Short mmCIF file of C-alpha atoms in Angstrom, two decimals:
data_model
loop_
_atom_site.label_atom_id
_atom_site.label_comp_id
_atom_site.label_asym_id
_atom_site.label_seq_id
_atom_site.Cartn_x
_atom_site.Cartn_y
_atom_site.Cartn_z
CA MET A 1 34.94 -41.17 -74.97
CA GLU A 2 32.65 -40.03 -77.76
CA THR A 3 33.98 -38.35 -80.89
CA ILE A 4 32.89 -34.73 -81.15
CA TYR A 5 32.46 -32.43 -84.13
CA ALA A 6 31.61 -28.78 -84.77
CA VAL A 7 32.16 -25.88 -87.13
CA ALA A 8 35.49 -24.34 -86.13
CA SER A 9 35.36 -21.36 -88.53
CA GLY A 10 33.03 -18.38 -88.80
CA LEU A 11 29.30 -18.45 -89.37
CA ALA A 12 27.92 -19.30 -92.81
CA PRO A 13 27.86 -18.01 -95.46
CA ALA A 14 31.62 -17.79 -95.91
CA GLY A 15 34.21 -18.63 -98.53
CA VAL A 16 35.42 -21.66 -96.58
CA ALA A 17 33.94 -23.54 -93.63
CA ILE A 18 36.14 -25.74 -91.42
CA ILE A 19 34.49 -28.62 -89.57
CA ARG A 20 36.63 -30.16 -86.85
CA VAL A 21 36.18 -33.78 -85.68
CA SER A 22 38.08 -35.06 -82.63
CA GLY A 23 38.15 -38.50 -81.06
CA ALA A 24 38.66 -42.19 -81.74
CA ALA A 25 36.14 -42.25 -84.60
CA ALA A 26 37.58 -39.22 -86.43
CA LEU A 27 39.37 -41.36 -89.02
CA LEU A 28 36.30 -43.53 -89.45
CA THR A 29 34.30 -40.47 -90.54
CA TYR A 30 36.85 -39.85 -93.31
CA LYS A 31 36.68 -43.45 -94.52
CA ASN A 32 32.88 -43.39 -94.52
CA LEU A 33 32.66 -40.05 -96.32
CA THR A 34 35.28 -40.79 -98.99
CA HIS A 35 35.80 -44.59 -99.20
CA ARG A 36 39.49 -43.76 -99.52
CA PRO A 37 42.61 -44.77 -97.53
CA VAL A 38 43.67 -42.79 -94.48
CA PRO A 39 45.31 -39.52 -95.61
CA LEU A 40 48.91 -38.73 -94.71
CA PRO A 41 49.26 -36.75 -91.47
CA ARG A 42 49.28 -32.96 -91.91
CA LYS A 43 48.98 -33.16 -95.68
CA ALA A 44 45.94 -31.57 -97.32
CA THR A 45 44.02 -34.13 -99.36
CA PHE A 46 41.46 -33.00 -101.95
CA GLY A 47 38.45 -35.13 -102.76
CA SER A 48 34.71 -35.64 -102.80
CA PHE A 49 32.65 -36.15 -99.65
CA ARG A 50 29.49 -38.27 -99.96
CA ASP A 51 26.66 -39.32 -97.70
CA PRO A 52 27.61 -42.88 -96.62
CA GLY A 53 23.95 -43.94 -96.78
CA THR A 54 22.82 -42.53 -100.12
CA ARG A 55 26.20 -41.81 -101.77
CA ALA A 56 24.85 -38.36 -102.63
CA LEU A 57 27.60 -35.77 -103.11
CA LEU A 58 27.89 -33.43 -100.13
CA ASP A 59 30.75 -31.27 -101.39
CA LYS A 60 34.25 -31.29 -102.80
CA GLY A 61 36.98 -30.00 -100.54
CA MET A 62 40.07 -30.77 -98.52
CA ALA A 63 40.72 -32.96 -95.48
CA LEU A 64 43.56 -32.71 -92.96
CA TYR A 65 44.51 -35.45 -90.51
CA PHE A 66 46.24 -34.69 -87.19
CA PRO A 67 47.08 -37.95 -85.39
CA ALA A 68 47.13 -38.21 -81.60
CA PRO A 69 48.83 -36.99 -79.51
CA ALA A 70 50.22 -34.25 -81.81
CA SER A 71 46.94 -32.42 -82.32
CA PHE A 72 45.07 -29.53 -80.72
CA THR A 73 43.05 -31.83 -78.46
CA GLY A 74 45.64 -34.60 -78.08
CA GLU A 75 43.21 -36.97 -79.85
CA ASP A 76 42.93 -38.01 -83.48
CA VAL A 77 41.57 -34.96 -85.30
CA MET A 78 40.12 -34.60 -88.79
CA GLU A 79 39.46 -31.21 -90.33
CA TYR A 80 37.16 -30.88 -93.32
CA HIS A 81 37.53 -27.69 -95.39
CA LEU A 82 34.32 -27.14 -97.34
CA HIS A 83 32.56 -24.41 -99.26
CA GLY A 84 31.03 -22.14 -96.64
CA GLY A 85 27.40 -22.07 -97.71
CA ALA A 86 24.78 -22.62 -95.00
CA ALA A 87 23.16 -25.58 -96.78
CA THR A 88 26.52 -27.26 -97.43
CA VAL A 89 27.57 -26.95 -93.79
CA LYS A 90 24.20 -28.13 -92.48
CA GLY A 91 24.17 -31.15 -94.79
CA PHE A 92 27.67 -32.16 -93.72
CA LEU A 93 26.84 -31.80 -90.03
CA ASP A 94 23.67 -33.87 -90.49
CA VAL A 95 25.73 -36.71 -91.98
CA LEU A 96 28.27 -36.52 -89.14
CA SER A 97 25.44 -36.75 -86.62
CA ARG A 98 24.60 -40.20 -88.03
CA GLN A 99 28.14 -41.54 -87.75
CA PRO A 100 28.89 -44.08 -84.99
CA GLU A 101 30.04 -42.62 -81.66
CA CYS A 102 29.82 -39.05 -82.98
CA ARG A 103 27.97 -36.10 -81.49
CA LEU A 104 27.98 -32.30 -81.73
CA ALA A 105 30.55 -30.68 -79.43
CA GLN A 106 29.53 -28.57 -76.44
CA PRO A 107 30.85 -25.00 -76.14
CA GLY A 108 34.57 -25.10 -75.31
CA GLU A 109 34.75 -28.89 -75.48
CA PHE A 110 37.68 -29.07 -77.91
CA THR A 111 39.77 -26.80 -75.67
CA ARG A 112 38.63 -28.67 -72.58
CA ARG A 113 39.84 -31.94 -74.07
CA ALA A 114 43.14 -30.25 -74.89
CA PHE A 115 43.46 -29.32 -71.22
CA GLU A 116 42.43 -32.75 -69.97
CA ASN A 117 44.93 -34.40 -72.32
CA GLY A 118 47.76 -32.23 -71.06
CA LYS A 119 48.08 -30.07 -74.17
CA MET A 120 47.66 -26.84 -72.20
CA ASP A 121 47.01 -25.54 -68.69
CA LEU A 122 43.93 -23.59 -67.65
CA THR A 123 45.49 -20.16 -68.19
CA ALA A 124 46.34 -21.13 -71.77
CA ALA A 125 42.81 -22.48 -72.28
CA GLU A 126 41.39 -19.17 -71.08
CA ALA A 127 43.79 -17.36 -73.41
CA VAL A 128 42.29 -19.23 -76.37
CA ALA A 129 38.89 -17.74 -75.52
CA ASP A 130 40.41 -14.29 -75.01
CA LEU A 131 42.24 -14.47 -78.32
CA VAL A 132 39.03 -15.35 -80.16
CA ALA A 133 37.23 -12.45 -78.44
CA ALA A 134 40.07 -9.90 -78.84
CA GLU A 135 38.94 -6.71 -80.57
CA THR A 136 42.04 -4.53 -80.11
CA GLU A 137 45.78 -4.91 -80.55
CA ALA A 138 46.44 -4.68 -76.81
CA GLN A 139 43.89 -7.42 -76.08
CA ARG A 140 45.39 -9.64 -78.78
CA THR A 141 48.92 -9.14 -77.39
CA GLN A 142 47.86 -9.94 -73.84
CA ALA A 143 46.02 -13.10 -74.94
CA LEU A 144 48.99 -14.30 -77.01
CA GLU A 145 51.38 -13.77 -74.09
CA GLN A 146 49.10 -15.78 -71.82
CA LEU A 147 48.71 -18.49 -74.47
CA ALA A 148 52.51 -18.67 -74.71
CA GLY A 149 52.63 -19.55 -71.01
CA HIS A 150 53.96 -16.33 -69.45
CA LEU A 151 51.35 -16.36 -66.70
CA ALA A 152 51.52 -20.12 -66.16
CA ARG A 153 55.32 -20.06 -65.76
CA LEU A 154 55.04 -17.39 -63.07
CA TYR A 155 52.46 -19.36 -61.07
CA GLU A 156 54.18 -22.71 -61.58
CA GLY A 157 57.44 -21.18 -60.36
CA TRP A 158 55.68 -20.04 -57.20
CA ALA A 159 54.13 -23.49 -56.83
CA GLU A 160 57.54 -25.19 -57.07
CA ARG A 161 58.90 -22.93 -54.35
CA LEU A 162 55.87 -23.63 -52.20
CA GLN A 163 56.28 -27.38 -52.67
CA LYS A 164 59.88 -27.15 -51.52
CA ILE A 165 58.91 -25.08 -48.47
CA LEU A 166 56.11 -27.51 -47.60
CA ALA A 167 58.41 -30.53 -48.03
CA HIS A 168 60.91 -29.07 -45.56
CA GLN A 169 58.15 -28.18 -43.11
CA GLU A 170 56.66 -31.67 -43.21
CA ALA A 171 60.08 -33.33 -42.98
CA GLU A 172 60.70 -31.70 -39.63
CA ILE A 173 57.25 -32.79 -38.44
CA GLU A 174 57.46 -36.40 -39.69
CA PHE A 175 61.09 -37.08 -38.77
CA PRO A 176 61.81 -35.15 -35.57
CA ASP A 177 64.24 -37.77 -34.29
CA GLU A 178 66.23 -38.11 -37.50
CA ASP A 179 69.52 -36.43 -38.23
CA MET A 180 67.91 -33.29 -39.67
CA PRO A 181 69.73 -29.94 -39.95
CA ALA A 182 68.90 -27.66 -37.04
CA GLY A 183 66.34 -24.90 -37.52
CA VAL A 184 64.94 -26.07 -40.84
CA ALA A 185 61.42 -24.81 -40.09
CA ALA A 186 62.68 -21.48 -38.74
CA GLY A 187 64.70 -20.97 -41.89
CA LEU A 188 61.54 -21.24 -43.99
CA THR A 189 60.07 -18.01 -42.62
CA PRO A 190 62.13 -15.67 -44.86
CA GLU A 191 61.30 -17.80 -47.92
CA ILE A 192 57.59 -17.67 -47.13
CA GLY A 193 57.81 -13.92 -46.54
CA LYS A 194 59.58 -13.35 -49.85
CA LEU A 195 57.01 -15.40 -51.77
CA LEU A 196 54.17 -13.59 -50.02
CA SER A 197 55.65 -10.22 -50.98
CA GLU A 198 55.86 -11.25 -54.64
CA ILE A 199 52.23 -12.40 -54.67
CA ARG A 200 51.06 -9.18 -53.02
CA ALA A 201 52.98 -7.10 -55.57
CA HIS A 202 51.38 -9.11 -58.38
CA LEU A 203 47.93 -8.50 -56.91
CA ASP A 204 48.62 -4.77 -56.52
CA ASP A 205 48.42 -4.07 -60.26
CA GLY A 206 45.42 -1.78 -60.42
CA HIS A 207 43.44 -4.54 -62.15
CA ARG A 208 45.42 -3.78 -65.32
CA GLY A 209 44.93 -7.15 -67.00
CA GLU A 210 41.24 -7.45 -66.20
CA ARG A 211 40.66 -3.88 -67.36
CA LEU A 212 42.42 -4.62 -70.64
CA ARG A 213 40.42 -7.81 -71.13
CA ASN A 214 37.03 -6.27 -70.26
CA GLY A 215 37.51 -2.71 -71.51
CA VAL A 216 38.11 0.71 -69.93
CA LEU A 217 34.83 2.30 -68.83
CA ILE A 218 34.49 5.98 -69.80
CA ALA A 219 31.34 7.75 -68.60
CA ILE A 220 30.08 10.88 -70.35
CA VAL A 221 28.32 13.02 -67.75
CA GLY A 222 26.83 16.50 -67.64
CA ALA A 223 23.64 18.52 -67.55
CA PRO A 224 20.78 17.97 -70.00
CA ASN A 225 21.57 19.31 -73.49
CA ALA A 226 25.27 19.62 -72.69
CA GLY A 227 26.00 17.63 -75.84
CA LYS A 228 26.68 14.20 -74.32
CA SER A 229 24.83 12.14 -76.94
CA SER A 230 26.25 14.24 -79.78
CA LEU A 231 29.77 13.66 -78.47
CA LEU A 232 29.14 9.92 -78.11
CA ASN A 233 27.99 9.77 -81.73
CA ALA A 234 30.97 11.83 -82.91
CA LEU A 235 33.45 9.57 -81.10
CA ALA A 236 31.65 6.42 -82.30
CA ARG A 237 31.30 7.86 -85.82
CA ARG A 238 27.72 6.64 -86.00
CA ASP A 239 24.27 7.49 -84.58
CA ALA A 240 24.44 5.35 -81.45
CA ALA A 241 22.37 7.69 -79.26
CA ILE A 242 19.30 9.81 -79.95
CA VAL A 243 20.10 13.53 -80.19
CA SER A 244 17.33 16.03 -79.46
CA GLU A 245 16.95 19.61 -78.23
CA GLU A 246 14.39 18.27 -75.77
CA ALA A 247 15.97 17.99 -72.32
CA GLY A 248 16.03 14.56 -70.70
CA THR A 249 16.01 12.52 -73.93
CA THR A 250 18.57 10.04 -72.60
CA ARG A 251 17.01 8.01 -69.80
CA ASP A 252 19.16 4.87 -69.71
CA ILE A 253 22.86 4.15 -70.26
CA VAL A 254 23.87 3.95 -73.93
CA GLU A 255 27.16 2.08 -74.40
CA VAL A 256 29.51 1.99 -77.39
CA HIS A 257 32.65 -0.16 -77.67
CA LEU A 258 35.66 1.55 -79.26
CA ASP A 259 39.28 0.80 -80.09
CA LEU A 260 41.23 3.75 -78.70
CA GLY A 261 44.94 3.58 -79.48
CA GLY A 262 44.80 -0.20 -79.38
CA TYR A 263 43.01 -0.28 -76.02
CA PRO A 264 39.40 -1.46 -75.62
CA VAL A 265 37.06 1.27 -74.39
CA ILE A 266 33.41 1.23 -73.33
CA LEU A 267 31.97 4.72 -73.84
CA ALA A 268 28.78 5.31 -71.83
CA ASP A 269 26.30 8.12 -72.49
CA THR A 270 24.22 8.97 -69.41
CA ALA A 271 21.12 10.89 -68.41
CA GLY A 272 21.46 14.64 -67.88
CA LEU A 273 22.02 15.71 -64.28
CA ARG A 274 19.18 17.90 -62.97
CA ASP A 275 16.12 17.78 -60.73
CA ALA A 276 14.18 14.99 -62.41
CA ALA A 277 10.85 15.67 -64.07
CA GLY A 278 9.52 12.16 -63.41
CA LYS A 279 10.27 8.73 -61.97
CA VAL A 280 11.82 7.34 -65.16
CA GLU A 281 14.19 10.28 -65.56
CA ALA A 282 15.03 10.14 -61.84
CA GLU A 283 16.07 6.50 -62.26
CA GLY A 284 18.18 7.47 -65.27
CA ILE A 285 19.96 10.15 -63.21
CA ARG A 286 20.55 7.67 -60.39
CA ARG A 287 22.14 5.28 -62.88
CA ALA A 288 24.21 8.11 -64.36
CA LYS A 289 25.69 8.94 -60.97
CA LYS A 290 26.32 5.26 -60.25
CA ILE A 291 28.22 4.64 -63.50
CA ALA A 292 30.14 7.88 -63.00
CA GLY A 293 31.33 6.50 -59.67
CA ALA A 294 32.32 3.17 -61.20
CA ALA A 295 33.97 4.61 -64.34
CA ASP A 296 37.71 4.44 -64.91
CA ILE A 297 37.56 7.85 -66.62
CA LYS A 298 34.87 10.53 -66.70
CA LEU A 299 34.24 12.93 -69.56
CA VAL A 300 32.62 15.82 -67.68
CA LEU A 301 30.74 18.03 -70.14
CA PHE A 302 29.75 21.67 -69.70
CA ASP A 303 27.66 23.60 -72.20
CA GLY A 304 30.09 26.28 -73.38
CA THR A 305 27.23 28.67 -74.16
CA GLY A 306 26.03 28.86 -70.55
CA ALA A 307 27.20 28.97 -66.94
CA PRO A 308 28.73 25.73 -65.53
CA ASP A 309 26.11 23.94 -63.42
CA ALA A 310 26.76 22.91 -59.82
CA GLU A 311 25.73 19.25 -60.20
CA THR A 312 28.25 18.65 -62.96
CA ARG A 313 31.01 20.49 -61.06
CA LYS A 314 30.72 17.90 -58.27
CA LEU A 315 31.95 15.19 -60.67
CA VAL A 316 35.21 16.93 -61.59
CA ASP A 317 38.17 15.11 -60.04
CA ASP A 318 41.59 13.70 -60.98
CA GLY A 319 39.94 10.94 -63.01
CA ALA A 320 38.00 13.38 -65.17
CA ILE A 321 38.59 15.13 -68.47
CA VAL A 322 36.67 18.41 -68.53
CA VAL A 323 35.10 19.31 -71.88
CA ALA A 324 33.31 22.46 -73.01
CA THR A 325 30.90 21.66 -75.84
CA LYS A 326 29.35 23.71 -78.66
CA ALA A 327 32.63 25.43 -79.53
CA ASP A 328 31.22 26.25 -82.97
CA LEU A 329 28.68 28.76 -81.56
CA LYS A 330 29.37 32.51 -81.31
CA ASN A 331 28.56 32.88 -77.59
CA PHE A 332 30.90 30.00 -76.64
CA ALA A 333 33.14 30.52 -73.58
CA ALA A 334 35.08 27.54 -72.19
CA PRO A 335 35.49 27.13 -68.42
CA GLU A 336 39.04 27.08 -67.11
CA LYS A 337 41.06 23.95 -68.01
CA ALA A 338 38.26 22.65 -70.22
CA LEU A 339 38.89 21.30 -73.70
CA PRO A 340 36.81 23.21 -76.28
CA VAL A 341 34.95 20.77 -78.52
CA SER A 342 32.29 20.88 -81.20
CA SER A 343 30.60 17.66 -82.29
CA VAL A 344 29.14 19.55 -85.27
CA SER A 345 32.27 21.16 -86.76
CA GLY A 346 34.81 18.72 -85.33
CA THR A 347 36.67 21.48 -83.48
CA GLY A 348 38.83 20.06 -80.70
CA MET A 349 38.01 16.42 -81.45
CA ASP A 350 41.64 15.52 -82.22
CA ALA A 351 42.79 17.13 -78.97
CA LEU A 352 40.09 15.28 -77.04
CA LEU A 353 41.01 11.93 -78.59
CA LYS A 354 44.67 12.55 -77.74
CA ALA A 355 43.81 13.40 -74.13
CA LEU A 356 41.58 10.34 -73.86
CA THR A 357 44.22 8.03 -75.34
CA GLU A 358 46.87 9.36 -72.95
CA LYS A 359 44.49 8.95 -70.00
CA VAL A 360 43.61 5.37 -71.00
CA SER A 361 47.25 4.46 -71.64
CA GLY A 362 48.18 5.87 -68.23
CA LEU A 363 45.80 3.42 -66.52
CA PHE A 364 48.03 0.55 -67.63
CA GLY A 365 51.42 2.08 -66.86
CA LYS A 366 54.67 0.27 -67.56
CA LYS A 367 54.27 -3.47 -67.68
CA ALA A 368 56.62 -5.24 -65.24
CA GLY A 369 55.47 -8.79 -65.93
CA PRO A 370 52.46 -10.91 -66.91
CA SER A 371 49.15 -9.49 -65.72
CA LEU A 372 46.21 -11.04 -63.95
CA THR A 373 43.46 -11.30 -66.53
CA ARG A 374 40.53 -12.79 -64.61
CA GLU A 375 38.83 -12.43 -61.27
CA ARG A 376 39.27 -16.20 -60.85
CA HIS A 377 43.05 -15.75 -60.78
CA ARG A 378 42.81 -12.87 -58.33
CA ALA A 379 40.55 -14.76 -55.93
CA ALA A 380 42.87 -17.78 -55.94
CA LEU A 381 45.94 -15.62 -55.31
CA GLN A 382 44.19 -13.78 -52.49
CA GLU A 383 43.38 -17.15 -50.95
CA THR A 384 47.01 -18.22 -51.44
CA ALA A 385 48.30 -15.06 -49.74
CA ALA A 386 45.87 -15.40 -46.83
CA ALA A 387 46.99 -19.00 -46.20
CA LEU A 388 50.66 -17.97 -46.31
CA GLU A 389 49.98 -15.21 -43.79
CA ARG A 390 48.31 -17.74 -41.48
CA SER A 391 51.26 -20.11 -41.83
CA LEU A 392 53.64 -17.37 -40.64
CA ALA A 393 51.45 -16.71 -37.60
CA ALA A 394 50.77 -20.38 -36.77
CA GLY A 395 51.93 -21.41 -33.33
CA LEU A 396 52.43 -25.09 -34.18
CA PRO A 397 54.39 -26.58 -37.11
CA GLU A 398 51.44 -28.85 -37.94
CA LEU A 399 49.16 -25.84 -38.35
CA ALA A 400 51.77 -24.05 -40.45
CA ALA A 401 52.06 -27.09 -42.71
CA GLU A 402 48.30 -27.27 -43.18
CA ASP A 403 48.16 -23.60 -44.22
CA LEU A 404 51.02 -24.18 -46.64
CA ARG A 405 49.07 -27.06 -48.17
CA LEU A 406 46.01 -24.82 -48.50
CA SER A 407 48.06 -22.10 -50.18
CA LEU A 408 49.51 -24.60 -52.64
CA ARG A 409 46.04 -25.94 -53.41
CA ALA A 410 44.68 -22.42 -54.04
CA LEU A 411 47.61 -21.57 -56.31
CA GLY A 412 47.14 -24.82 -58.21
CA GLN A 413 43.56 -23.91 -59.05
CA ILE A 414 44.78 -21.20 -61.43
CA THR A 415 46.68 -23.51 -63.78
CA GLY A 416 44.50 -26.56 -63.12
CA ARG A 417 46.89 -28.67 -61.11
CA VAL A 418 44.06 -29.05 -58.62
CA HIS A 419 41.17 -30.69 -60.48
CA VAL A 420 37.82 -29.16 -59.55
CA GLU A 421 34.95 -30.18 -61.83
CA ALA A 422 32.82 -27.15 -61.02
CA LEU A 423 35.77 -24.90 -61.77
CA LEU A 424 36.19 -26.45 -65.22
CA ASP A 425 32.50 -26.09 -66.01
CA ARG A 426 32.62 -22.42 -65.08
CA ILE A 427 35.66 -21.75 -67.27
CA PHE A 428 34.64 -23.60 -70.43
CA LYS A 429 30.91 -22.78 -70.54
CA ASP A 430 31.55 -19.35 -72.10
CA PHE A 431 33.47 -20.75 -75.09
CA CYS A 432 31.94 -20.73 -78.54
CA ILE A 433 31.02 -23.96 -80.29
CA GLY A 434 33.99 -25.39 -82.19
CA LYS A 435 36.66 -24.20 -79.74
#
């Protein structure tokens, strides 16, 4: 297998750049770059790095050696800690590209090798990507828990129980004339039912983990000039949307990502709800209604200086927070149960943020165990549950055993116990280079 290399730190320029090399030729790159003996494992070694061909100085920095199998990938790994200038990094990578059996790593290839070498299961590999992408405290905590194996232990525990059930089922089929305890297969029904109930309960989580990973969608809806774009800008604390007295300024969805009480939030400004003046605005209104229907929470805005409009009233439901805008104006009058807010003076903004944070926090509820974090997990568990249901309804023990095998195979896809090449490609393609 070829030796791979890539920048494992942030983009240049930076104070320090880390270049990771993994594979059988990792140590050879150190010898060629330094003409020095192999460094001691896990001990930082300072020195000069030179182009093996010209002996020109590339940089002075540190090298760390992680011998197989006690490394991130399970292979020999060298890490070069250099000055983080763009030219320095490029020059070093160019030299590595000319080393025998070395090539630039593909996205996610270091983590994929860690999985293939038994250093982690697929849920932990996915957690690495989630941890790198985490923008809020709640996302970071969820990724760390998954990386620690909380989710994998749950699924592997179910798999062990399934293996035991399947073994008993197949024993009765394969050895009907042996001295087997009576009613073995019949006694498996309660065990299958119990496992099925646990999987269903795990699936019935309101998509908590996926919502935390992807962000809570909050749609700001209301009539034209109700103050939607102004409120978006006030919450984002920057000019993310164009604000104008001209009605219908917002035609498309404007999204802003926020950290709200540690939870990731996607705040979406939408077109004003009215009889459209043209085809473009009509499309914007259609999209506004669509995102309002898909949103986890709606901020329904009414202009506090006028009468509440009928179109906006239709969007008020249990998932909505009703807001009356322009509370700084003299003729302001808030509708019943509406929070008075002014994006200009800041009136009511603290109360609105508190209400939003409580609403977002309520979507997650009390955590009873590790959460599903990806649609891939959910689909595999749904397939597992469906196969278990079929096994309970099967008229023949052979059919029941086959459905049990299918359920075990579907469950194994989550942690990677069932090797599917296309599955691996789908998981690792979204990683960044160097991970």
